[in-house]
XYZ file of C-alpha atoms in Angstrom:
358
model
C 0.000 0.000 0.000
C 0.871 3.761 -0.318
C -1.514 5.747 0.807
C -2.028 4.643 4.576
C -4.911 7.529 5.317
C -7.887 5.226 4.671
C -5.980 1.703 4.908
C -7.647 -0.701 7.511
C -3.695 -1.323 8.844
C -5.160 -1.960 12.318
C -7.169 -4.792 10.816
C -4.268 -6.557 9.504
C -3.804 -10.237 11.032
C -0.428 -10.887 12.105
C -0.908 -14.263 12.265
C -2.363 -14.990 8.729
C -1.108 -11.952 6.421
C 1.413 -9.143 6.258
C 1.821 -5.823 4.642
C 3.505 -4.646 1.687
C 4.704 -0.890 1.748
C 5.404 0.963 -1.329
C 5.563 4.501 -2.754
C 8.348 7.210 -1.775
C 7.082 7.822 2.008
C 7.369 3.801 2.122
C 9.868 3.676 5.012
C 8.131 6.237 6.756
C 4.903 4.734 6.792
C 6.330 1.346 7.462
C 7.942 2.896 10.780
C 4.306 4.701 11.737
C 3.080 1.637 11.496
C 5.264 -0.780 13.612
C 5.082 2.037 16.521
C 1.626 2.839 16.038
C -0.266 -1.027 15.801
C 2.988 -2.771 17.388
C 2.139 -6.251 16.051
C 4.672 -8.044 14.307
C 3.209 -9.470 11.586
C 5.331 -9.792 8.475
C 5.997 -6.503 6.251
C 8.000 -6.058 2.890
C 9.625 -2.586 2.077
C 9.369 -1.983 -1.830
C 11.340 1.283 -2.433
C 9.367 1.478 -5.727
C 11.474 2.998 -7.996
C 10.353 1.079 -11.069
C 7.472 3.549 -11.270
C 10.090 6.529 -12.537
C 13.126 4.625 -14.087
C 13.411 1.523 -16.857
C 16.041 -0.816 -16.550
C 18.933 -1.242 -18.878
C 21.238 -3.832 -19.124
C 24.146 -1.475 -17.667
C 21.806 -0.373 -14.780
C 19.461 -2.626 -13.533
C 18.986 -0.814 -9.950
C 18.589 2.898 -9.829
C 20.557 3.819 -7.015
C 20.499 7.480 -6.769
C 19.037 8.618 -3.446
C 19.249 5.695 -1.428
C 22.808 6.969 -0.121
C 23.410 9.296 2.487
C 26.685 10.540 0.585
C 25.988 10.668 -2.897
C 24.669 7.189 -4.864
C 25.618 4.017 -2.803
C 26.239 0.890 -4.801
C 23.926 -1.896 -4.669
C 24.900 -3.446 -1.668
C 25.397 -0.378 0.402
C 21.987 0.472 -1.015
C 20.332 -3.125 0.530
C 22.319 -2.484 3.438
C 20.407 0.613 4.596
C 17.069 -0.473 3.339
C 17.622 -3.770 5.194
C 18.370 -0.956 8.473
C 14.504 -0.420 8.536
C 11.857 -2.761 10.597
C 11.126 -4.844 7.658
C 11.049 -8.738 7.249
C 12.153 -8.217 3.923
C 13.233 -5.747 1.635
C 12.943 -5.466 -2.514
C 15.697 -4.764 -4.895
C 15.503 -0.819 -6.134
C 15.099 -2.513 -9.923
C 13.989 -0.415 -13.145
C 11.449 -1.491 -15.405
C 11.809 -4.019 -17.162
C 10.918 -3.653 -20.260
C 9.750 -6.912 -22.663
C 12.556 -6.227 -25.245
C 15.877 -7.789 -25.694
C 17.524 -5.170 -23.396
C 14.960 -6.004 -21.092
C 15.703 -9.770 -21.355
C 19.313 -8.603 -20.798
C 18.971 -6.358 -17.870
C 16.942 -8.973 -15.768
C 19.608 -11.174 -16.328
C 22.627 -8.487 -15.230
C 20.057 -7.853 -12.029
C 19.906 -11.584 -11.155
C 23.440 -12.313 -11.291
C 24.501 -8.921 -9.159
C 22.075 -9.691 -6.707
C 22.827 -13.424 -6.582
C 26.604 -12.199 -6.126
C 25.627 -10.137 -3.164
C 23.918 -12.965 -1.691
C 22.548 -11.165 0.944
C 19.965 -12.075 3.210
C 15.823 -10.625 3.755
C 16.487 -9.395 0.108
C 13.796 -9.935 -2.598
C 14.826 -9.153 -6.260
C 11.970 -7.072 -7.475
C 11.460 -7.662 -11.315
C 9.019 -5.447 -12.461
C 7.581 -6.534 -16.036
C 6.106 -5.034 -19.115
C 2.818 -7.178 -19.303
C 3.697 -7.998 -22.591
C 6.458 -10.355 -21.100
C 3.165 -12.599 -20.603
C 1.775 -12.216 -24.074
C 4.369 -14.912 -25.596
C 6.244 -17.769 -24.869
C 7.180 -17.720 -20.969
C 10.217 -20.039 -21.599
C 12.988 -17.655 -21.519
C 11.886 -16.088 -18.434
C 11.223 -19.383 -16.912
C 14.612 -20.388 -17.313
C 16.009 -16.763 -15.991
C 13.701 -17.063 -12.789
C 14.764 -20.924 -12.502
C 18.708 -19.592 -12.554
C 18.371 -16.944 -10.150
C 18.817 -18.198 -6.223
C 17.297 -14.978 -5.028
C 13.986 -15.050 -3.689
C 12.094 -12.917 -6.486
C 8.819 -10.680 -6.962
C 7.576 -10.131 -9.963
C 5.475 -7.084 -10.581
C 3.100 -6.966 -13.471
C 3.106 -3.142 -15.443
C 0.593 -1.967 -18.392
C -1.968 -0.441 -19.115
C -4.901 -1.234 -17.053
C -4.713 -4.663 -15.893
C -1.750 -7.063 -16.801
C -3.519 -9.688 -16.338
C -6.444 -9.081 -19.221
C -6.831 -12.262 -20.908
C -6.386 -15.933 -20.768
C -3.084 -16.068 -22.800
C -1.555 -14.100 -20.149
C -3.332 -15.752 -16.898
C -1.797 -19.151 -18.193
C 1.689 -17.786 -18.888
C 1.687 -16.436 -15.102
C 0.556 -19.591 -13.892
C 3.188 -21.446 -16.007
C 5.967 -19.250 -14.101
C 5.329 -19.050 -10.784
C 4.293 -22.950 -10.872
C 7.900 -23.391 -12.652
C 10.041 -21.536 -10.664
C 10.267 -22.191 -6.731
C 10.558 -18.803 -4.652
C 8.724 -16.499 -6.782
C 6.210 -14.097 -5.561
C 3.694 -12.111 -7.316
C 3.194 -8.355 -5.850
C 1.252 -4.836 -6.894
C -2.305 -7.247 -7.953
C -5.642 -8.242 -7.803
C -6.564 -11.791 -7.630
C -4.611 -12.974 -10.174
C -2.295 -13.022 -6.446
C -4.715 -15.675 -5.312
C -4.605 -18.231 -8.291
C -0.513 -17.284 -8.352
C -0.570 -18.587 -4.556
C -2.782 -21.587 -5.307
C 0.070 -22.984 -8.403
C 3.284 -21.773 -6.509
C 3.804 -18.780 -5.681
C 5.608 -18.102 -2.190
C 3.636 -14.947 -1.763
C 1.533 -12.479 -2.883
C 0.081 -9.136 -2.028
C -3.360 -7.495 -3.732
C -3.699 -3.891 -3.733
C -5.776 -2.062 -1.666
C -6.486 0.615 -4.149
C -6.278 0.707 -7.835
C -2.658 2.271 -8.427
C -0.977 -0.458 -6.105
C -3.305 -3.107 -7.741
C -1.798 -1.825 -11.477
C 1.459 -0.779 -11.716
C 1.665 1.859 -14.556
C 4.368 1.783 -17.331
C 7.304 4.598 -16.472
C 6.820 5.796 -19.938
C 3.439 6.420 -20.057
C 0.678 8.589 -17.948
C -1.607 6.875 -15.843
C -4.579 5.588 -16.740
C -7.827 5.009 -15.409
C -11.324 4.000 -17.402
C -13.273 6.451 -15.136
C -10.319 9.257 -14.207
C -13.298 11.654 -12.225
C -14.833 8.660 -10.806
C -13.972 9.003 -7.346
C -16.035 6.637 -5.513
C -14.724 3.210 -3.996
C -13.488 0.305 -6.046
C -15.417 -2.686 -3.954
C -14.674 -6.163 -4.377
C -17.639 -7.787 -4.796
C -17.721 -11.285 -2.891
C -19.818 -13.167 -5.156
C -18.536 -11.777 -8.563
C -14.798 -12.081 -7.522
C -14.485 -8.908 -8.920
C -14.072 -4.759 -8.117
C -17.161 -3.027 -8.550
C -17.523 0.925 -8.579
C -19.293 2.844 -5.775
C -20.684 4.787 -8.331
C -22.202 1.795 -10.235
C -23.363 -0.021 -6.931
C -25.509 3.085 -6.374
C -27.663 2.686 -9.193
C -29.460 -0.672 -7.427
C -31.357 -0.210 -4.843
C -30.970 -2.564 -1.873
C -31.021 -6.159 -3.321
C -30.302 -9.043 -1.493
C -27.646 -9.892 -4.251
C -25.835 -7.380 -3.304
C -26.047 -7.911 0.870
C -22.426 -8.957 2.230
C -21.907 -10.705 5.334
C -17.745 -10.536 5.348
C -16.464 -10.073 8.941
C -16.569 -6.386 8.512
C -19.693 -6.037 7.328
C -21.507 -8.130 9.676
C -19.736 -6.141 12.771
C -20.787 -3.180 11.000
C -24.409 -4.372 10.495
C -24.207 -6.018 14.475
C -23.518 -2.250 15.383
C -26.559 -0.786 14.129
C -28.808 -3.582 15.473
C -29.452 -4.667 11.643
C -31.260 -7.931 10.865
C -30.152 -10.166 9.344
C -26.634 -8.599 9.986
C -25.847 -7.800 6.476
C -24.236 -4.789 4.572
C -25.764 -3.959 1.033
C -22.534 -3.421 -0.859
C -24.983 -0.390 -2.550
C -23.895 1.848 0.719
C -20.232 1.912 -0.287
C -20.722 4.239 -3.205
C -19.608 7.436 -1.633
C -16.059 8.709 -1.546
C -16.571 9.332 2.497
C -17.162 5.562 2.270
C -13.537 4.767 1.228
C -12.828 3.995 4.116
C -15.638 1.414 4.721
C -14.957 0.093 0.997
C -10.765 -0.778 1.655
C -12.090 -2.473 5.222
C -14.471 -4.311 3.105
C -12.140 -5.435 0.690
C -9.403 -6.910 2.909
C -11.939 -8.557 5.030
C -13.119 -10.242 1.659
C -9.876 -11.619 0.566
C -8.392 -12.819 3.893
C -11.569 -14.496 4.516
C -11.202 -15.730 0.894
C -7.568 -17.121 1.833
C -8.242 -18.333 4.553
C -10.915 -20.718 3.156
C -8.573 -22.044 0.557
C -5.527 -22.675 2.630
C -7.792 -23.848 5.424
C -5.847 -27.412 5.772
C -2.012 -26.516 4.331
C -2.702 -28.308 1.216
C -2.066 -26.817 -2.235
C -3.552 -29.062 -4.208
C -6.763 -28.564 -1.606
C -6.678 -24.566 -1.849
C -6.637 -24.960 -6.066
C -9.443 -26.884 -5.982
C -11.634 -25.050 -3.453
C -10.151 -21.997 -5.622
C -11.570 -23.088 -8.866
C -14.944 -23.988 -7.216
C -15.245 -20.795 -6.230
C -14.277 -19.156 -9.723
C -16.542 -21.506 -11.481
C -19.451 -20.551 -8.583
C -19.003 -16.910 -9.315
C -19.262 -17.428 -12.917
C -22.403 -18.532 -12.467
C -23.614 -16.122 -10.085
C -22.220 -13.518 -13.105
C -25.796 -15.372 -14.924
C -27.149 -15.013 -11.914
C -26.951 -10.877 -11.314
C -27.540 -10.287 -15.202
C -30.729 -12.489 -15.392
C -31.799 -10.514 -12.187
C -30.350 -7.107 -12.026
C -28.582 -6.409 -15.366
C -30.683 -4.197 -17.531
C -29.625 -3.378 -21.483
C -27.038 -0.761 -20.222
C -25.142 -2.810 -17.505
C -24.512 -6.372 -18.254
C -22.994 -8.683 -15.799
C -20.338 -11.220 -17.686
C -18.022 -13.671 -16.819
C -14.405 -11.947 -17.637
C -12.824 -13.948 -19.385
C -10.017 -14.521 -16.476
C -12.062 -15.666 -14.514
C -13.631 -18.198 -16.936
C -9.788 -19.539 -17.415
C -9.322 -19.789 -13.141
C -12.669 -22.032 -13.474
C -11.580 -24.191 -15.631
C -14.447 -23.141 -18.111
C -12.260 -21.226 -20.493
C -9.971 -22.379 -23.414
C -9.594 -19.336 -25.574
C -6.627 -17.515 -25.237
C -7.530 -13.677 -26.412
């Protein structure tokens, strides 16, 4: 996360997740939030500057203002990152882009890291999305090479995960290549866990959910849109505020995640239910992130219930092929000719329903 203002940090489990802090103020807010919560529950520093820089294959890292004395090198670099309270601490990588210098460069960051061979250091390899778009042999065999844990963080425009070409290439890699995280998502971070990945983080807003490409300008489908994004339960997917206002109060739309149910319990509500339709204000941001972390721990928690992988991916695609149906579901009973509800076709592929590639 970067933005800690509306962030539900004293909600975070220390026994069953962590936090990932990101963004310029990142060791700052990491700090605030050791001495202000106090639990130790596991945390990840991500210096972030992929966001500003690109990697080339004579500078992988961008070093310059991590020193106190002019620009470190990489290990003096690590060194004072690895000085703040964090359990572990990411690489200060470019972006990579998917090009042959980009091939190059990830290789000249894995072997200067893997030389360094320091401890509680992640290599952060942030990728053009396009890097899934084609074969993902070549990286495979990079990531396979590399004895540094890694984290791979997916840029583009909009989401990097889009289509089913690309979901299958990211399952392909982090099922292929042990100690390989998957950071900066949505749930594409669930399936990754589910076929391999050692861990994951999902965004609790939309610009740490979809890392945007250094060379281009943000982007956002609805850029006044202020409402909440809100993860809807049943639909495994974000939902605006602003659309959720235009139902009224269905029962389709009532949630009964921890949050909402204390919430509901609060006001004497029965049943004890929160219609997602009452997050659709921007003063309800801070509602809609509570919402949304209470939805996907209780979501992981589910699938990793009994410690067994093969368990959580089939509870997982259950659940995917479940929502897909309740996608039918809204449309037949809610959609009107202007808003249809559909089946991405992600989510399709995670249920096992999908086979086309686009």
């Amino acid at each position: 996360m970067k933005d800690t203002k509306h962030s539900p940090l004293g909600r975070v489990s220390a026994a069953a997740s962590g936090v990932v802090f990101s963004g310029r103020k990142a060791a700052s807010r990491l700090s605030d939030f050791r001495r202000i919560h106090g639990h130790d529950c596991p945390t990840v520093l991500d210096p972030t500057r992929y966001e500003d820089h690109i990697a080339t294959p004579d500078a992988p890292f961008t070093l310059d203002g991590l020193g106190v004395l002019g620009e470190p090198s990489l290990d003096e670099a690590l060194a004072l990152l690895i000085c703040n309270p964090a359990a572990l601490v990411l690489t200060p990588s470019g972006f990579f882009r998917a090009d042959a210098d980009g091939e190059t460069a990830i290789k000249e960051a894995a072997r200067r890291i893997d030389d360094l061979d320091m401890g509680n250091v992640v290599l952060a390899l942030p990728l053009e999305a396009a890097w899934l778009a084609g074969d993902p042999t070549p990286l495979v065999e990079i990531l396979r090479r590399t004895r540094t844990p890694k984290a791979l963080i997916l840029g583009g425009k909009g989401n990097p995960v889009s289509s089913v070409a690309k979901a299958e290439a990211l399952r392909t890699i982090v099922s292929h290549c042990p100690d390989t995280a998957l950071l900066r998502t949505d749930l594409a971070g669930v399936d990754a866990m589910v076929h391999g990945a050692s861990f994951s983080s999902i965004g609790d807003t939309s610009s740490t959910r979809y890392t945007p490409l250094p060379w281009g300008k943000p982007w956002s489908p609805k850029p006044k849109d202020s409402s909440p994004n809100v993860l809807n339960p049943h639909l495994l997917d974000w939902m605006r505020g602003s659309g959720l206002a235009e139902y009224a109060d269905h029962e389709l739309l009532w949630c009964a995640c921890a949050f909402c149910t204390g919430w509901a319990a609060d006001r004497n509500r029965q049943p004890p239910v929160r219609s997602l339709c009452e997050l659709h204000d921007p003063a309800d941001e801070p509602d809609a992130r509570a919402h949304n972390m209470a939805v996907w721990s209780e979501l992981w928690a589910y699938l990793a219930h009994d410690g067994s992988r093969t368990g959580a991916r089939e509870r997982w695609t259950r659940l995917c092929s479940d929502s897909v149906d309740r996608h039918r579901e809204y449309d037949g009973r809610i959609g009107t000719r202007f808003t249809r509800f559909r089946a991405p076709s992600v989510l399709r592929y995670w249920a096992g329903r999908s086979t086309k590639r686009r």
